[in-house]
XYZ file of C-alpha atoms in Angstrom:
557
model
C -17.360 0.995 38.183
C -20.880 2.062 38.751
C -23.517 1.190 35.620
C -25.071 4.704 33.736
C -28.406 4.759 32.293
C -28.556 4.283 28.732
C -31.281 7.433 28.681
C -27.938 9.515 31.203
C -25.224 8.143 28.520
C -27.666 9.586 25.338
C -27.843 13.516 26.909
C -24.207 13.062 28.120
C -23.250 12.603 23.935
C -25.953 15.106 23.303
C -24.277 17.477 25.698
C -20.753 16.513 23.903
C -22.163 17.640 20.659
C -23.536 21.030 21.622
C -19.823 21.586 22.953
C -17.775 20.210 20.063
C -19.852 22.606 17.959
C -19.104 24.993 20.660
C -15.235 25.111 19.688
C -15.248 25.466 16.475
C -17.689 28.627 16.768
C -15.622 31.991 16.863
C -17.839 34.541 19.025
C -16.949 35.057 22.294
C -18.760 34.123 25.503
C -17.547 35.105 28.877
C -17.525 32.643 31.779
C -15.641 34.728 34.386
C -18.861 34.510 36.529
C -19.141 30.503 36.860
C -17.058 29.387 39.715
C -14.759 26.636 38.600
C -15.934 24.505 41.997
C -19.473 24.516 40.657
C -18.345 21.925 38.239
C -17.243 17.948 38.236
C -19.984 17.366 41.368
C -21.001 14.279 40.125
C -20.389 10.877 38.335
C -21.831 12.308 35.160
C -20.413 15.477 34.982
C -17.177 13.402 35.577
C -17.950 10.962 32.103
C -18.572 14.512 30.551
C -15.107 15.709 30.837
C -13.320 11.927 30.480
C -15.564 11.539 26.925
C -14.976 15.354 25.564
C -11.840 14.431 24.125
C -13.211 11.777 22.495
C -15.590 13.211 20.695
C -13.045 16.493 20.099
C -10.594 13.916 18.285
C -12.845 13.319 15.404
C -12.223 16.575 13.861
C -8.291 15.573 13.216
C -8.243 12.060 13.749
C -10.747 10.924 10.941
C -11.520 11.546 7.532
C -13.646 14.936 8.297
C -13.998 18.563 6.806
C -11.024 19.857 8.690
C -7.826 20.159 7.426
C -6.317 17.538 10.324
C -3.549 14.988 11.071
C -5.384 12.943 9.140
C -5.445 14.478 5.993
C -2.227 15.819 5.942
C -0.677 12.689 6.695
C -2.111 10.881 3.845
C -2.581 13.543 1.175
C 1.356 14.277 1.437
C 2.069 10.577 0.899
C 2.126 8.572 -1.800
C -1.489 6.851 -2.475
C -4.163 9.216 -1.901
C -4.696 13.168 -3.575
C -7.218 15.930 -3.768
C -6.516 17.109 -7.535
C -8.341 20.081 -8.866
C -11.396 18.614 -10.922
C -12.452 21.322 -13.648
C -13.913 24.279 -11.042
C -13.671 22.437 -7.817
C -11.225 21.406 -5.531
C -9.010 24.356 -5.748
C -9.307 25.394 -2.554
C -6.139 28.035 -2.468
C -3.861 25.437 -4.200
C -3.977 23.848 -0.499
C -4.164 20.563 -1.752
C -1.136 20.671 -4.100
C 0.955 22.085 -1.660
C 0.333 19.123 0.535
C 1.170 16.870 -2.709
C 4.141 18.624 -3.716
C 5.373 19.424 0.194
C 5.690 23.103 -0.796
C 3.639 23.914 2.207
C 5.005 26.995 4.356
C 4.842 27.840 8.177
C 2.284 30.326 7.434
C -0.419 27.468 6.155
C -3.609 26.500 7.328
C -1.925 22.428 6.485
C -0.095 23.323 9.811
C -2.126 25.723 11.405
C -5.208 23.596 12.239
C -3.886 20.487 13.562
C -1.557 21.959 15.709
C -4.700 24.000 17.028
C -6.764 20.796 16.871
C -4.297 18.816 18.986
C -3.408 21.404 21.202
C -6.751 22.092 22.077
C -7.685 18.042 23.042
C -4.459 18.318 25.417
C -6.371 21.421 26.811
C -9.410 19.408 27.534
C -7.283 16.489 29.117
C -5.280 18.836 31.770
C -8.189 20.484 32.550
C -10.324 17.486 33.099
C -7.163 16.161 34.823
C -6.816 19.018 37.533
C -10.222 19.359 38.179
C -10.900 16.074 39.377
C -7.170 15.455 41.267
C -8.711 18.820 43.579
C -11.867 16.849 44.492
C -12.112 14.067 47.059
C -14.060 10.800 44.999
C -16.356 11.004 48.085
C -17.059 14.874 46.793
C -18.116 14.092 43.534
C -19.787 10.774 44.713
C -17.426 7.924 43.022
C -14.754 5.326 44.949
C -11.508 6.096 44.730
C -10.624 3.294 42.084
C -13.594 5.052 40.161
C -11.615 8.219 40.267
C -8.008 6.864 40.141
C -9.391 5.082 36.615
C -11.027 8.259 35.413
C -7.764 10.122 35.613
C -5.315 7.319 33.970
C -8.213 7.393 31.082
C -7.431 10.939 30.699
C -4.043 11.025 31.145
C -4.101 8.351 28.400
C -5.820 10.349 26.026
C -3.558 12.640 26.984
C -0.565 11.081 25.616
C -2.576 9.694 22.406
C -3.014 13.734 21.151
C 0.324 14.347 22.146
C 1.792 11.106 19.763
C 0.157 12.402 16.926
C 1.495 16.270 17.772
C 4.607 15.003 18.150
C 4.369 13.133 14.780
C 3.459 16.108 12.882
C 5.887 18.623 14.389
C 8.920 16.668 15.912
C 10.015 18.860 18.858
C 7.072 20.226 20.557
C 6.146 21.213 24.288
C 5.101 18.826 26.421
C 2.314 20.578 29.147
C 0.500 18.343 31.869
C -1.041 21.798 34.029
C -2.713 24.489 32.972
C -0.722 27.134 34.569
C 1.901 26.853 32.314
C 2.453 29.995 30.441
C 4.931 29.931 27.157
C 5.763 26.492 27.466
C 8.814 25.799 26.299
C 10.398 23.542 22.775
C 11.254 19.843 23.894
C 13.358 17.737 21.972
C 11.207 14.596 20.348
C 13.156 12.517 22.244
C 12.266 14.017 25.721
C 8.487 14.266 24.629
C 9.032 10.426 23.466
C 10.259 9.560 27.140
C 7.553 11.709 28.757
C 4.988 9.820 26.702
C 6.233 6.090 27.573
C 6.352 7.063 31.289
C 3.069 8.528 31.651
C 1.347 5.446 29.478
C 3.328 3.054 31.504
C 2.468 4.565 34.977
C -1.207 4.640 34.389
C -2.115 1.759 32.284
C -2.770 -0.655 35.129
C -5.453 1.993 35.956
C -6.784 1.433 32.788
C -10.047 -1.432 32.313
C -9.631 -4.336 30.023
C -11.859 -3.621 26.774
C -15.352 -4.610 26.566
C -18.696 -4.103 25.061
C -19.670 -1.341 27.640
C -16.048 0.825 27.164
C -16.280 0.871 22.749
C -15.249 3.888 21.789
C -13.025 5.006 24.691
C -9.397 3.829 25.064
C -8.883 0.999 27.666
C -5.800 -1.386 28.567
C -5.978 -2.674 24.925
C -5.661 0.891 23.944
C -2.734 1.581 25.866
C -0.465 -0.807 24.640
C -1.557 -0.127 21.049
C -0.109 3.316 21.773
C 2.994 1.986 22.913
C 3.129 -0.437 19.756
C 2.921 2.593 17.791
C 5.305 4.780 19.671
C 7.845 1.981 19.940
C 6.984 1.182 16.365
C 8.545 4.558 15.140
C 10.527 5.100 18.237
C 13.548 5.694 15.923
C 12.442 8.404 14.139
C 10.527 10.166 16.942
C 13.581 9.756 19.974
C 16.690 8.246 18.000
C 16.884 5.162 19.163
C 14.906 1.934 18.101
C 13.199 -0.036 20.164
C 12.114 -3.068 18.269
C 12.345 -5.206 21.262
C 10.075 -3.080 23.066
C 7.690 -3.101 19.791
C 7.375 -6.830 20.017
C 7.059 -6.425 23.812
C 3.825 -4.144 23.874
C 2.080 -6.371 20.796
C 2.434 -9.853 22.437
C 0.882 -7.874 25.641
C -2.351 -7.713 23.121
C -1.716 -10.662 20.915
C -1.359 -13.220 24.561
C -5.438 -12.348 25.253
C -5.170 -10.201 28.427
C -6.550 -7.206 27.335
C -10.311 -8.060 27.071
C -12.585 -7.751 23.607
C -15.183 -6.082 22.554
C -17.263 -9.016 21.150
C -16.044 -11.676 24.339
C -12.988 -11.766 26.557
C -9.923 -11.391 23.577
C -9.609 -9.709 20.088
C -9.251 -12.073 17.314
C -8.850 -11.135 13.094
C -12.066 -10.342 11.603
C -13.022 -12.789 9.055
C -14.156 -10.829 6.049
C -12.210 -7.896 4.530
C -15.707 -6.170 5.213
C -16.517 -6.914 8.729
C -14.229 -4.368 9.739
C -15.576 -1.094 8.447
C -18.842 -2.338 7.757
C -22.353 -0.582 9.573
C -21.944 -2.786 12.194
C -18.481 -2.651 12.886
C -19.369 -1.899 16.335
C -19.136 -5.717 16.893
C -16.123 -6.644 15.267
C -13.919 -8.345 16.693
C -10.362 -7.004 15.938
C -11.200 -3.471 16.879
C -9.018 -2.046 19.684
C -10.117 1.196 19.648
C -12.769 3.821 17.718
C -14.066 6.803 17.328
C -17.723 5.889 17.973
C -20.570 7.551 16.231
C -24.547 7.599 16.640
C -26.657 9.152 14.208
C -30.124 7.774 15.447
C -29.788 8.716 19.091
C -26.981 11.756 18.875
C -27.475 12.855 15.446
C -23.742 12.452 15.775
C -22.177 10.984 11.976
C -19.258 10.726 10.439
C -17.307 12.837 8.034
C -15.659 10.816 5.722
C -18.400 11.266 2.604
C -17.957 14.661 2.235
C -14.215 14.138 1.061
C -14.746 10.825 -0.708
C -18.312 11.099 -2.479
C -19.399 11.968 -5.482
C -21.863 15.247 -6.168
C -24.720 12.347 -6.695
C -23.425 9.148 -5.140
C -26.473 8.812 -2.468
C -28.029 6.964 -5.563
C -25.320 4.232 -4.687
C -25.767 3.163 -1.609
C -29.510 4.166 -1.030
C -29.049 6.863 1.782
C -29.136 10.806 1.828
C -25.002 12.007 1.816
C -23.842 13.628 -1.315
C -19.927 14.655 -0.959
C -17.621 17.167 -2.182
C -16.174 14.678 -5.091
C -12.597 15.727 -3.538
C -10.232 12.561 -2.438
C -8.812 9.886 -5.028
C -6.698 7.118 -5.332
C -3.230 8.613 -6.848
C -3.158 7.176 -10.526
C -1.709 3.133 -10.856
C -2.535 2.813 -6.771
C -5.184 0.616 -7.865
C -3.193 -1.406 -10.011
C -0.797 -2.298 -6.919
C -3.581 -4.537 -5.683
C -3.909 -8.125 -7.040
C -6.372 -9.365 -9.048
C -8.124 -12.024 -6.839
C -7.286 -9.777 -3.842
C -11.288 -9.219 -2.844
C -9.657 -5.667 -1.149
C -9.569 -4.776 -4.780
C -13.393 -5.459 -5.140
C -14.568 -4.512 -1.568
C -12.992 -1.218 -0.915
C -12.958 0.267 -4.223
C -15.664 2.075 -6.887
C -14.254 2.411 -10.602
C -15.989 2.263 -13.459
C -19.396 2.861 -14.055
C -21.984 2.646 -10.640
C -25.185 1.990 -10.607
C -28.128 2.928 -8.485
C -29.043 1.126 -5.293
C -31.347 -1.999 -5.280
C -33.838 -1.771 -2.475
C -35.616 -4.989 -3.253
C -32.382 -6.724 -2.748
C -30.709 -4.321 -0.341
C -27.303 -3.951 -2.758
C -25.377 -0.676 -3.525
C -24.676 -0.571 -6.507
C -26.899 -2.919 -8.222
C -29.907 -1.458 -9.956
C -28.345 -1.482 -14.032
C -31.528 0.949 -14.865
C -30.278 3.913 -12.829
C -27.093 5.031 -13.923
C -24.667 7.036 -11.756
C -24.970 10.730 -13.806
C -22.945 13.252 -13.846
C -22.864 16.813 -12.257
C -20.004 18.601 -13.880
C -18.331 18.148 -17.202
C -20.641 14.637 -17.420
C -23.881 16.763 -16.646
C -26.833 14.482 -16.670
C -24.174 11.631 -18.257
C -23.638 8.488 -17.224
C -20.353 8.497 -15.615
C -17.377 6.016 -15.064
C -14.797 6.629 -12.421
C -11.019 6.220 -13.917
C -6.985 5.846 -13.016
C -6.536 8.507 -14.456
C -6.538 12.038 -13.547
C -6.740 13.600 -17.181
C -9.384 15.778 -18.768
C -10.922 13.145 -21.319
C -13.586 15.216 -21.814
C -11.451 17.656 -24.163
C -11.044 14.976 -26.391
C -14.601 14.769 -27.974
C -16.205 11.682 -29.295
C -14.806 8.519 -29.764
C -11.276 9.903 -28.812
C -8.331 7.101 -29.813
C -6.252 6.118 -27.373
C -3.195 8.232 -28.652
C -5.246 11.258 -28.068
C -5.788 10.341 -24.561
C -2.154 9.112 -23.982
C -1.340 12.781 -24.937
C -3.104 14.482 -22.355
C -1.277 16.079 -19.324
C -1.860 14.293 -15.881
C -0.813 16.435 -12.907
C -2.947 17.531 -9.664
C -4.407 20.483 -12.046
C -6.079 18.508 -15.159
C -8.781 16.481 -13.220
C -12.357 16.179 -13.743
C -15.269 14.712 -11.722
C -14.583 11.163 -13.126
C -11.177 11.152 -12.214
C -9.748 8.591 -9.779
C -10.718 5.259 -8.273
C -13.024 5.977 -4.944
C -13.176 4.991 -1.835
C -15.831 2.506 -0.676
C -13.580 0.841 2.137
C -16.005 2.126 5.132
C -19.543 1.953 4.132
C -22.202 4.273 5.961
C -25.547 1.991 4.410
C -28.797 2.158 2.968
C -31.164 5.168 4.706
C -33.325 2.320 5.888
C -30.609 0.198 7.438
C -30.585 0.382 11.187
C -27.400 1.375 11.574
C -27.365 3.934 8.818
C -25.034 7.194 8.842
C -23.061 5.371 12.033
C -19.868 3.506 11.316
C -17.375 3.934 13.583
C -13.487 5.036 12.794
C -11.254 2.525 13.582
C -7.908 3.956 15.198
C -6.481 1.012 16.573
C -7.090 -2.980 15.290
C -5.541 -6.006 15.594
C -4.188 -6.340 12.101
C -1.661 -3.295 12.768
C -0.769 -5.324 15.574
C 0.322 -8.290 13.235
C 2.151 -6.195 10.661
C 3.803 -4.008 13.350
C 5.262 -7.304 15.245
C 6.597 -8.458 11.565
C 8.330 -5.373 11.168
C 10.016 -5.258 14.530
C 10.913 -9.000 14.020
C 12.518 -8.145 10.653
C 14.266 -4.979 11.458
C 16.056 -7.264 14.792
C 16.744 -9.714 11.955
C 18.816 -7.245 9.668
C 15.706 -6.459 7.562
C 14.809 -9.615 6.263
C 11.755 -11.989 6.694
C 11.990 -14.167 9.743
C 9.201 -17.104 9.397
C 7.258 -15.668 12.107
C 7.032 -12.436 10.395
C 5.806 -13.824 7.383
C 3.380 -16.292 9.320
C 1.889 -13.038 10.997
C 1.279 -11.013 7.663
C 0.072 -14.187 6.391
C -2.626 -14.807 9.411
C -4.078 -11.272 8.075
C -3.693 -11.569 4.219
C -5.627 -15.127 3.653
C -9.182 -13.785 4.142
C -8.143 -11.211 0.991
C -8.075 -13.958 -1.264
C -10.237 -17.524 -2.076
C -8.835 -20.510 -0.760
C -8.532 -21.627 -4.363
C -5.434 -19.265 -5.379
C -4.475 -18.842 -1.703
C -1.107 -20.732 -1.923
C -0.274 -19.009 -4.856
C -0.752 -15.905 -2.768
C 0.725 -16.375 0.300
C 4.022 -14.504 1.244
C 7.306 -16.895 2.071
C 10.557 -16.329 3.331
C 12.034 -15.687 -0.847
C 9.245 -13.621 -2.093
C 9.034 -10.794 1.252
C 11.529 -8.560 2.243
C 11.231 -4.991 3.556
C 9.995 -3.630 0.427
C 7.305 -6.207 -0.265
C 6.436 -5.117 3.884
C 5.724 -1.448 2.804
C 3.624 -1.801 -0.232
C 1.338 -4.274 1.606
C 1.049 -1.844 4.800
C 0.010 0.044 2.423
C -2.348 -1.919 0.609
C -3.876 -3.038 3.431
C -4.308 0.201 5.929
C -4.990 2.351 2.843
C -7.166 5.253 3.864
C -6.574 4.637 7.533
C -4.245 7.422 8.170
C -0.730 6.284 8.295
C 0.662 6.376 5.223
C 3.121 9.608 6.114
C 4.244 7.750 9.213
C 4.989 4.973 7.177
C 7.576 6.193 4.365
C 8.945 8.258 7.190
C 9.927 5.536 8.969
C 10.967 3.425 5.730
C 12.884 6.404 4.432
C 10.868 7.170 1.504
C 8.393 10.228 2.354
C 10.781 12.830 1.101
C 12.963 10.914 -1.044
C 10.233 8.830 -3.305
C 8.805 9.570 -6.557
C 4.984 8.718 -6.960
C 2.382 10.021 -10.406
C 4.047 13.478 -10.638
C 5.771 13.968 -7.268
C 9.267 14.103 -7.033
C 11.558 13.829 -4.403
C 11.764 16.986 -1.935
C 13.502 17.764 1.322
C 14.212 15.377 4.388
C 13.354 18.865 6.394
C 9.621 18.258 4.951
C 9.285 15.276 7.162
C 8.152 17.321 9.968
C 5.677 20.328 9.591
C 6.470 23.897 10.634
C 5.043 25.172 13.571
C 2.237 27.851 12.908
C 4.175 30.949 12.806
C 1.165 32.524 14.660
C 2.221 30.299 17.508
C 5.722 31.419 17.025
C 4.672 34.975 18.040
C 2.495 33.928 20.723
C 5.099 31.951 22.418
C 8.865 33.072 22.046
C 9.566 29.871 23.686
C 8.763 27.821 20.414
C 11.733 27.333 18.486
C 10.889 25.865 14.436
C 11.578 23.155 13.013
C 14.347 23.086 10.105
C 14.237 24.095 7.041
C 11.083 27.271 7.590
């Protein structure tokens, strides 16, 4: 494939940027005068269209402002929470709603990632049809240059509609866009549509490199089949561990490139991963890719996770909205020695940032303080979500085992924080820039162990436990290690779920995960109790529902 200019790359993400601010801005322009033929005329005009879903998928597939698959896949689940703190984090009672799965179909939980999603497949068919009508010599490209372009797309294509059809179960499934009032599909047809269309264009796809981050590549593909054949019985009926194994030993055999050399390997540190140069790690498979010094283009994450003053932490210039938290004894769940505990965690008191050593975290004369009921306090985060400050001085620790803890009696030192992805000092060169990993090569690992298991009547097979091992040793010192390690008598299907959970905490994939375990509507966790197996899959927006009498809803709205 031809090489682009780094400067012709730069004003392509630029351009990306004024359009993804573009859709979520409500006035209307009208474009009836542009001729549609006036467009995709040239290699970079091509990119433009292949990246804009890229860039669109940050809005629901990270940690951002919007109310997205992301958040509503891990605030309904078991580890994570938004609880009121004092006067913020109300919000309509949103939040609880998603706690307690009392949502309804007339709820902005499902109304925005539905229009999220639904509006990346609209930038995929559109991209699609567009360049199918052109000859490659038209817009100046070969015709494996073209043929590559569309599998990309097509790809992306079918990563939006796995996470629609995650959310909502029984959804349309739209590849023009001529189609008015598309009809309700059965999961399991969408499921079948999905596997085709990966499977007839991922030998189109390139091999994962350096010069591809960010985009989805062979490596890509097959992580989306791991994942589709990974939950393959709750999404079409029928398992398909075999097929699980299948797509990760198609990564895990070394044929599918690397981003640091020619294979992906384990990062080394619990760190490396989600670190400010994560760009170079080596078990990535694939990101959403950010650039703050060339783009202005960041991520969202600190808004949800930081405090009202935590820039004084980490040295740089992001405040947050002080709203996401660990659910209360989440914490506890890790091990001791486990250096995930340490590395991916604040609690307790936090300090300022030490520039003379470069450490977050680390200067003991500039005390985290305070915004709301802690004004101008020091203040030390807790597992607890309780209003200690009602208690007064030197409270005794029967007072405080008295107080009510429910997703209404927070305040702003309530909950362990996250600190798993790090965004760096102001003066660090990759400040403000750390990518969003989607797919890496640890889910790989645990999702082979579970497919192993669940062929071998849900119990540990050696090679299971050797795989969850391969990940788990760099969480601990060598010193306590073979106390540590998982064997055949001390793993089982149980132990599987609380370590998947441990270990991709944040990530996005909790839901998913007691779904397919049978847990997400049946488990008790803090104060949620068990609800309804219909609350497994979201409503469809009933907005939609009048706008398309071909929708049929889910169960149970």
């Amino acid at each position: 494939m031809k090489k682009i200019s780094n400067y012709k790359i730069v004003s392509l993400i630029l351009l990306l940027l004024i359009l993804s601010y573009s859709c979520t801005k409500l006035d209307e322009t009208l474009y009836s005068n542009i001729k549609a033929s006036s467009y995709y005329e040239n290699q970079n005009e091509i990119l433009a269209a292949v990246l804009r879903p890229y860039t669109h998928a940050n809005a629901w597939a990270t940690s951002t402002d919007a109310r997205s698959w992301w958040k509503v896949s891990e605030l309904s689940a078991d580890q994570l929470a938004w609880p009121r703190k004092g006067v913020d984090g109300e919000d309509g009672g949103i939040w609880r709603r998603l706690h307690y799965h009392t949502w309804t179909s007339n709820d902005d939980i499902s109304r925005t990632p539905w229009t999220l999603m639904w509006d990346g497949i609209g930038y995929c068919n559109v991209g699609i049809e567009f360049i199918e009508a052109k000859s490659a010599a038209e817009i100046g490209i070969t015709e494996e240059e073209k043929a590559s372009y569309v599998a990309e797309l097509k790809i992306e294509r079918d990563f939006y509609y796995i996470r629609t059809m995650d959310l909502y179960g029984n959804i349309p499934y739209v590849t023009s866009t001529s189609v008015k009032n598309p009809e309700t599909l059965k999961s399991s047809v969408v499921f079948d549509s999905i596997e085709n269309d990966i499977k007839a264009n991922i030998a189109n796809m390139p091999l994962l490199s350096s010069s591809n981050y960010g985009r989805l590549t062979k490596a890509g593909a097959y992580a989306m089949l791991v994942e589709l054949y990974l939950n393959a019985e709750v999404w079409s009926g029928t398992p398909r561990w075999q097929d699980c194994i299948n797509a990760c030993d198609s990564i895990l055999i070394g044929n599918v490139g690397g981003v640091t050399g020619s294979s992906i390997s384990l990062d080394s540190s619990v760190t490396e991963t989600f670190e400010t140069t994560n760009k170079t790690s080596q078990e990535q498979i694939f990101s959403i890719a950010y650039n703050y010094q060339t783009a202005n283009w960041s991520p969202g994450w600190p808004d949800n996770f930081y405090h009202f003053n935590q820039k004084i932490v980490y040295g740089g210039n992001r405040n947050g909205n002080n709203g996401i938290v660990l659910i209360p004894g989440v914490f506890s769940t890790y091990d001791n020695a486990d250096r995930r505990k340490k590395e991916w965690f604040w609690v307790g008191q936090l300090y300022g940032y030490d520039a003379k050593t470069n450490t977050p975290n680390a200067d003991s004369t500039k005390p985290l303080l305070g915004y709301r009921e802690y004004a101008n306090q020091p203040i030390a985060f807790v597992d607890a979500i309780k209003r200690f400050s009602t208690l007064g001085k030197n409270p005794s620790s029967s007072d405080s085992l008295g107080l009510p803890s429910n997703m209404t009696t927070g305040e702003e030192n309530s909950g362990v924080r996250f600190n798993k992805y790090r965004i760096g000092a102001s003066t660090d060169v990759n400040y403000n820039s750390t990518d969003w990993i989607i797919y890496r090569l640890t889910q790989i690992y645990y999702a082979k162990a579970e497919a192993l298991m669940r062929l071998h009547g849900n119990t540990p097979t050696q090679e299971a436990v050797d795989l969850i091992n391969a990940c788990r040793k760099r969480d601990f010192d060598a010193s306590v290690w073979n106390d540590k390690m998982f064997t055949l008598t001390n793993f089982n299907m149980d132990t599987l779920l609380a370590e998947r959970g441990r270990e991709f905490i944040f990530e996005g994939y909790r839901r998913q995960d007691l779904i397919r375990f049978g847990k997400f509507a049946t488990g008790s966790w803090w104060d949620h109790t068990p609800t309804n197996a219909t609350k497994e899959l979201f409503p469809i927006p009933i907005e939609q529902l009048g706008l398309n009498p071909s929708l049929v809803q889910n169960p149970g709205y």
